[in-house]
């Protein structure tokens, strides 16, 4: 077994990727996109949260053409931005919320804040 080893699959843990709060006094911006396979059209969702996890601003971008340059983060760690991106893709216009959380993400934002 030169260069090979055995892995005990019973001792492997499944990694759970969750959203984490920013440091006190900082803001954290999470971004996600949704697109139609086979096309360059998509929607974008952005949420900016403080150290309490409260959404300070939420932006849902309209369909548009997006290029490369995004970093992949698992959906389980970016669920609020994911929901906004999907919403933006289906409405076809840009919306912005400041201070007040839109109803369609309040449950997900609450879940992220209470980890």
JSON list of C-alpha atoms in Angstrom, two decimals:
[
{"chain": "A", "resi": 1, "resn": "UNK", "atom": "CA", "xyz": [0.00, 0.00, 0.00]},
{"chain": "A", "resi": 2, "resn": "UNK", "atom": "CA", "xyz": [2.75, 2.44, -0.92]},
{"chain": "A", "resi": 3, "resn": "UNK", "atom": "CA", "xyz": [1.36, 5.99, -0.90]},
{"chain": "A", "resi": 4, "resn": "UNK", "atom": "CA", "xyz": [-2.14, 4.79, -0.05]},
{"chain": "A", "resi": 5, "resn": "UNK", "atom": "CA", "xyz": [-4.08, 4.85, 3.16]},
{"chain": "A", "resi": 6, "resn": "UNK", "atom": "CA", "xyz": [-7.38, 3.74, 4.57]},
{"chain": "A", "resi": 7, "resn": "UNK", "atom": "CA", "xyz": [-10.08, 6.20, 5.55]},
{"chain": "A", "resi": 8, "resn": "UNK", "atom": "CA", "xyz": [-12.51, 5.28, 8.28]},
{"chain": "A", "resi": 9, "resn": "UNK", "atom": "CA", "xyz": [-15.75, 6.71, 6.87]},
{"chain": "A", "resi": 10, "resn": "UNK", "atom": "CA", "xyz": [-17.50, 6.29, 10.20]},
{"chain": "A", "resi": 11, "resn": "UNK", "atom": "CA", "xyz": [-15.30, 8.99, 11.76]},
{"chain": "A", "resi": 12, "resn": "UNK", "atom": "CA", "xyz": [-15.82, 11.58, 9.02]},
{"chain": "A", "resi": 13, "resn": "UNK", "atom": "CA", "xyz": [-17.94, 14.55, 9.95]},
{"chain": "A", "resi": 14, "resn": "UNK", "atom": "CA", "xyz": [-20.13, 16.38, 7.51]},
{"chain": "A", "resi": 15, "resn": "UNK", "atom": "CA", "xyz": [-19.07, 20.01, 7.35]},
{"chain": "A", "resi": 16, "resn": "UNK", "atom": "CA", "xyz": [-21.97, 22.40, 7.82]},
{"chain": "A", "resi": 17, "resn": "UNK", "atom": "CA", "xyz": [-21.48, 25.79, 6.24]},
{"chain": "A", "resi": 18, "resn": "UNK", "atom": "CA", "xyz": [-23.45, 28.51, 8.03]},
{"chain": "A", "resi": 19, "resn": "UNK", "atom": "CA", "xyz": [-23.54, 32.28, 7.83]},
{"chain": "A", "resi": 20, "resn": "UNK", "atom": "CA", "xyz": [-21.38, 33.94, 10.47]},
{"chain": "A", "resi": 21, "resn": "UNK", "atom": "CA", "xyz": [-21.88, 37.38, 11.99]},
{"chain": "A", "resi": 22, "resn": "UNK", "atom": "CA", "xyz": [-19.29, 40.12, 11.42]},
{"chain": "A", "resi": 23, "resn": "UNK", "atom": "CA", "xyz": [-17.18, 41.49, 14.27]},
{"chain": "A", "resi": 24, "resn": "UNK", "atom": "CA", "xyz": [-18.69, 44.20, 16.49]},
{"chain": "A", "resi": 25, "resn": "UNK", "atom": "CA", "xyz": [-18.74, 47.54, 14.70]},
{"chain": "A", "resi": 26, "resn": "UNK", "atom": "CA", "xyz": [-18.40, 45.92, 11.27]},
{"chain": "A", "resi": 27, "resn": "UNK", "atom": "CA", "xyz": [-20.82, 45.21, 8.44]},
{"chain": "A", "resi": 28, "resn": "UNK", "atom": "CA", "xyz": [-20.86, 42.08, 6.31]},
{"chain": "A", "resi": 29, "resn": "UNK", "atom": "CA", "xyz": [-22.08, 41.97, 2.72]},
{"chain": "A", "resi": 30, "resn": "UNK", "atom": "CA", "xyz": [-23.33, 38.70, 1.23]},
{"chain": "A", "resi": 31, "resn": "UNK", "atom": "CA", "xyz": [-24.07, 38.42, -2.47]},
{"chain": "A", "resi": 32, "resn": "UNK", "atom": "CA", "xyz": [-25.69, 35.67, -4.50]},
{"chain": "A", "resi": 33, "resn": "UNK", "atom": "CA", "xyz": [-26.85, 35.25, -8.06]},
{"chain": "A", "resi": 34, "resn": "UNK", "atom": "CA", "xyz": [-29.50, 33.25, -9.87]},
{"chain": "A", "resi": 35, "resn": "UNK", "atom": "CA", "xyz": [-29.48, 32.63, -13.60]},
{"chain": "A", "resi": 36, "resn": "UNK", "atom": "CA", "xyz": [-31.21, 30.73, -16.34]},
{"chain": "A", "resi": 37, "resn": "UNK", "atom": "CA", "xyz": [-29.00, 27.87, -17.59]},
{"chain": "A", "resi": 38, "resn": "UNK", "atom": "CA", "xyz": [-27.89, 28.39, -21.16]},
{"chain": "A", "resi": 39, "resn": "UNK", "atom": "CA", "xyz": [-28.21, 32.18, -21.04]},
{"chain": "A", "resi": 40, "resn": "UNK", "atom": "CA", "xyz": [-26.27, 35.10, -19.61]},
{"chain": "A", "resi": 41, "resn": "UNK", "atom": "CA", "xyz": [-29.31, 36.58, -17.85]},
{"chain": "A", "resi": 42, "resn": "UNK", "atom": "CA", "xyz": [-29.66, 36.42, -14.11]},
{"chain": "A", "resi": 43, "resn": "UNK", "atom": "CA", "xyz": [-30.64, 38.19, -10.93]},
{"chain": "A", "resi": 44, "resn": "UNK", "atom": "CA", "xyz": [-28.49, 39.34, -8.03]},
{"chain": "A", "resi": 45, "resn": "UNK", "atom": "CA", "xyz": [-29.23, 39.52, -4.32]},
{"chain": "A", "resi": 46, "resn": "UNK", "atom": "CA", "xyz": [-27.22, 41.56, -1.82]},
{"chain": "A", "resi": 47, "resn": "UNK", "atom": "CA", "xyz": [-27.72, 41.85, 1.93]},
{"chain": "A", "resi": 48, "resn": "UNK", "atom": "CA", "xyz": [-25.61, 43.94, 4.33]},
{"chain": "A", "resi": 49, "resn": "UNK", "atom": "CA", "xyz": [-25.83, 42.93, 8.01]},
{"chain": "A", "resi": 50, "resn": "UNK", "atom": "CA", "xyz": [-24.40, 44.30, 11.25]},
{"chain": "A", "resi": 51, "resn": "UNK", "atom": "CA", "xyz": [-22.96, 42.31, 14.17]},
{"chain": "A", "resi": 52, "resn": "UNK", "atom": "CA", "xyz": [-26.49, 41.54, 15.42]},
{"chain": "A", "resi": 53, "resn": "UNK", "atom": "CA", "xyz": [-27.29, 39.96, 12.05]},
{"chain": "A", "resi": 54, "resn": "UNK", "atom": "CA", "xyz": [-29.86, 42.68, 11.36]},
{"chain": "A", "resi": 55, "resn": "UNK", "atom": "CA", "xyz": [-30.21, 43.53, 7.67]},
{"chain": "A", "resi": 56, "resn": "UNK", "atom": "CA", "xyz": [-29.07, 47.11, 7.13]},
{"chain": "A", "resi": 57, "resn": "UNK", "atom": "CA", "xyz": [-29.80, 47.13, 3.41]},
{"chain": "A", "resi": 58, "resn": "UNK", "atom": "CA", "xyz": [-31.15, 44.62, 0.93]},
{"chain": "A", "resi": 59, "resn": "UNK", "atom": "CA", "xyz": [-30.92, 44.92, -2.83]},
{"chain": "A", "resi": 60, "resn": "UNK", "atom": "CA", "xyz": [-32.54, 42.76, -5.47]},
{"chain": "A", "resi": 61, "resn": "UNK", "atom": "CA", "xyz": [-31.09, 43.44, -8.90]},
{"chain": "A", "resi": 62, "resn": "UNK", "atom": "CA", "xyz": [-32.95, 43.07, -12.14]},
{"chain": "A", "resi": 63, "resn": "UNK", "atom": "CA", "xyz": [-32.08, 40.61, -14.84]},
{"chain": "A", "resi": 64, "resn": "UNK", "atom": "CA", "xyz": [-28.84, 41.54, -16.48]},
{"chain": "A", "resi": 65, "resn": "UNK", "atom": "CA", "xyz": [-25.81, 40.13, -18.17]},
{"chain": "A", "resi": 66, "resn": "UNK", "atom": "CA", "xyz": [-23.15, 38.98, -15.71]},
{"chain": "A", "resi": 67, "resn": "UNK", "atom": "CA", "xyz": [-19.58, 37.99, -16.46]},
{"chain": "A", "resi": 68, "resn": "UNK", "atom": "CA", "xyz": [-17.11, 35.88, -14.53]},
{"chain": "A", "resi": 69, "resn": "UNK", "atom": "CA", "xyz": [-15.52, 37.00, -11.29]},
{"chain": "A", "resi": 70, "resn": "UNK", "atom": "CA", "xyz": [-17.66, 35.54, -8.52]},
{"chain": "A", "resi": 71, "resn": "UNK", "atom": "CA", "xyz": [-16.47, 33.29, -5.69]},
{"chain": "A", "resi": 72, "resn": "UNK", "atom": "CA", "xyz": [-18.53, 30.23, -4.79]},
{"chain": "A", "resi": 73, "resn": "UNK", "atom": "CA", "xyz": [-19.92, 30.01, -1.25]},
{"chain": "A", "resi": 74, "resn": "UNK", "atom": "CA", "xyz": [-22.25, 27.16, -0.31]},
{"chain": "A", "resi": 75, "resn": "UNK", "atom": "CA", "xyz": [-25.94, 28.07, -0.22]},
{"chain": "A", "resi": 76, "resn": "UNK", "atom": "CA", "xyz": [-26.20, 27.05, 3.42]},
{"chain": "A", "resi": 77, "resn": "UNK", "atom": "CA", "xyz": [-23.86, 29.91, 4.30]},
{"chain": "A", "resi": 78, "resn": "UNK", "atom": "CA", "xyz": [-25.55, 32.44, 2.04]},
{"chain": "A", "resi": 79, "resn": "UNK", "atom": "CA", "xyz": [-29.28, 31.68, 2.25]},
{"chain": "A", "resi": 80, "resn": "UNK", "atom": "CA", "xyz": [-30.57, 35.26, 2.59]},
{"chain": "A", "resi": 81, "resn": "UNK", "atom": "CA", "xyz": [-28.70, 36.53, -0.47]},
{"chain": "A", "resi": 82, "resn": "UNK", "atom": "CA", "xyz": [-29.79, 33.40, -2.36]},
{"chain": "A", "resi": 83, "resn": "UNK", "atom": "CA", "xyz": [-33.45, 34.09, -1.65]},
{"chain": "A", "resi": 84, "resn": "UNK", "atom": "CA", "xyz": [-33.08, 37.74, -2.74]},
{"chain": "A", "resi": 85, "resn": "UNK", "atom": "CA", "xyz": [-31.34, 36.72, -5.98]},
{"chain": "A", "resi": 86, "resn": "UNK", "atom": "CA", "xyz": [-34.13, 34.29, -6.87]},
{"chain": "A", "resi": 87, "resn": "UNK", "atom": "CA", "xyz": [-36.73, 36.96, -6.08]},
{"chain": "A", "resi": 88, "resn": "UNK", "atom": "CA", "xyz": [-34.87, 39.51, -8.23]},
{"chain": "A", "resi": 89, "resn": "UNK", "atom": "CA", "xyz": [-34.65, 37.10, -11.14]},
{"chain": "A", "resi": 90, "resn": "UNK", "atom": "CA", "xyz": [-38.42, 36.60, -11.17]},
{"chain": "A", "resi": 91, "resn": "UNK", "atom": "CA", "xyz": [-39.54, 40.23, -10.71]},
{"chain": "A", "resi": 92, "resn": "UNK", "atom": "CA", "xyz": [-37.36, 41.70, -13.47]},
{"chain": "A", "resi": 93, "resn": "UNK", "atom": "CA", "xyz": [-36.76, 45.06, -11.77]},
{"chain": "A", "resi": 94, "resn": "UNK", "atom": "CA", "xyz": [-34.46, 46.50, -9.10]},
{"chain": "A", "resi": 95, "resn": "UNK", "atom": "CA", "xyz": [-35.65, 47.00, -5.52]},
{"chain": "A", "resi": 96, "resn": "UNK", "atom": "CA", "xyz": [-33.81, 48.31, -2.46]},
{"chain": "A", "resi": 97, "resn": "UNK", "atom": "CA", "xyz": [-34.80, 48.15, 1.21]},
{"chain": "A", "resi": 98, "resn": "UNK", "atom": "CA", "xyz": [-33.05, 50.09, 4.00]},
{"chain": "A", "resi": 99, "resn": "UNK", "atom": "CA", "xyz": [-33.55, 49.39, 7.72]},
{"chain": "A", "resi": 100, "resn": "UNK", "atom": "CA", "xyz": [-36.76, 47.36, 7.22]},
{"chain": "A", "resi": 101, "resn": "UNK", "atom": "CA", "xyz": [-36.47, 43.71, 6.29]},
{"chain": "A", "resi": 102, "resn": "UNK", "atom": "CA", "xyz": [-38.67, 42.48, 3.42]},
{"chain": "A", "resi": 103, "resn": "UNK", "atom": "CA", "xyz": [-41.19, 39.85, 4.54]},
{"chain": "A", "resi": 104, "resn": "UNK", "atom": "CA", "xyz": [-39.94, 37.22, 2.08]},
{"chain": "A", "resi": 105, "resn": "UNK", "atom": "CA", "xyz": [-36.51, 36.96, 3.81]},
{"chain": "A", "resi": 106, "resn": "UNK", "atom": "CA", "xyz": [-37.40, 37.67, 7.45]},
{"chain": "A", "resi": 107, "resn": "UNK", "atom": "CA", "xyz": [-37.60, 33.97, 8.43]},
{"chain": "A", "resi": 108, "resn": "UNK", "atom": "CA", "xyz": [-34.23, 33.16, 6.85]},
{"chain": "A", "resi": 109, "resn": "UNK", "atom": "CA", "xyz": [-32.59, 36.24, 8.36]},
{"chain": "A", "resi": 110, "resn": "UNK", "atom": "CA", "xyz": [-34.01, 35.32, 11.78]},
{"chain": "A", "resi": 111, "resn": "UNK", "atom": "CA", "xyz": [-32.63, 31.78, 11.45]},
{"chain": "A", "resi": 112, "resn": "UNK", "atom": "CA", "xyz": [-29.16, 33.09, 10.54]},
{"chain": "A", "resi": 113, "resn": "UNK", "atom": "CA", "xyz": [-29.17, 35.46, 13.54]},
{"chain": "A", "resi": 114, "resn": "UNK", "atom": "CA", "xyz": [-30.02, 32.69, 15.99]},
{"chain": "A", "resi": 115, "resn": "UNK", "atom": "CA", "xyz": [-27.29, 30.17, 15.24]}
]
